[in-house]
Amino acid sequence: MRLLDGRSMAAEIGRYVIDEADRLMSAGKTPTLAVVLPTADPAASSYTHILERTAGKVGVRCEPHVPIGGPTALLDAIDALAVDPLVDGIIVQTPLPAGMSSREVGERIPVEKDVDGMNPASLGRLALGLPGFAPATASAVVEILIRARIPMAGARACVIGRGPVVGKPVSLLLLAEDATVTICHSRTNDLISIAHEADIIVSATGRPRLVGAGFVRAGATVIDVGTSVTTGGQVGDVDAAAIAPVAAALTPVPGGVGPVTTMLLLRNTIRAAHQL
């Protein structure tokens, strides 16, 4: 079974980001990503540090913002960043403060700065095939398939998970690549049989080792988006050892989708900087 190394793919994307950041800075513009941290969630803080370190290596300025004062302060902070000419991209980390919805927050991010596709209008643009930014994790799935030269046109793809961050947008992205897509979820009858028909399986449920050998037909490619922390460490949705004898390719956890997602946020920031 071939492991699809997200770290090496992220490094390839990073070289493009470095070149484009140099071009922008030569023209007097520093590409800037604003990261809003609305809560003191340790995982969100940890990821922001990773994003800052990665951004520093490729020439993108990454500015954390910690609004103090609850929902009103959060929305005010986003509104200020939305009109700041020095800010090219905006992402808001989750979880959000109690009582706030991702729609309420996402609607405040202008689509031209919405580098992680949080604004519902960004998903609408994706559905209609209009220019815009898709959620970076969903984009990372297709980016990996492209870079690994996994054929999507005409392929049968099974997406397990229907959430707005991965499941729905990755289904639209796969459709745009001419795949035939089936979206599965917790109420899908006979999930294993449906998944077993697919050439490409994308799992984004956060249920540790959900996808076992019975899900995967011989020669299929499996993209593991889920991450869970267990007593044995970080694991994905896929039981890698169980599917190894039958799958052709798999993204590892960690080291698969995650690094590509991070670099795509920075590439989107570069693209946003070019259009503003």
XYZ file of C-alpha atoms in Angstrom, residues 3 36 47 65-66 70 77 111 114 132 146 162 169-170 181-182 185 194 200 211 215 223 226 234 244 246 254 258 270:
29
model
C 1.326 6.091 1.717
C -8.957 35.015 15.204
C -2.770 24.845 15.734
C -6.081 38.122 17.267
C -7.670 37.333 20.639
C -17.418 37.660 24.206
C -12.773 42.170 15.584
C -15.602 36.259 0.529
C -12.460 34.069 3.352
C -13.889 31.660 -4.398
C -4.092 15.526 -7.986
C -21.743 15.412 5.368
C -17.434 20.892 0.064
C -15.203 17.931 -0.793
C -19.939 11.016 -5.743
C -21.979 9.268 -3.064
C -23.469 9.644 6.921
C -21.569 1.400 -0.499
C -11.905 6.682 -3.776
C -13.105 2.343 8.084
C -15.070 -0.952 3.501
C -8.173 9.676 2.184
C -10.556 12.311 10.647
C -3.521 10.397 17.443
C -3.198 -2.308 4.035
C -6.305 -4.280 -0.132
C -0.707 12.295 11.238
C -3.159 18.064 7.906
C -1.270 34.573 -1.342
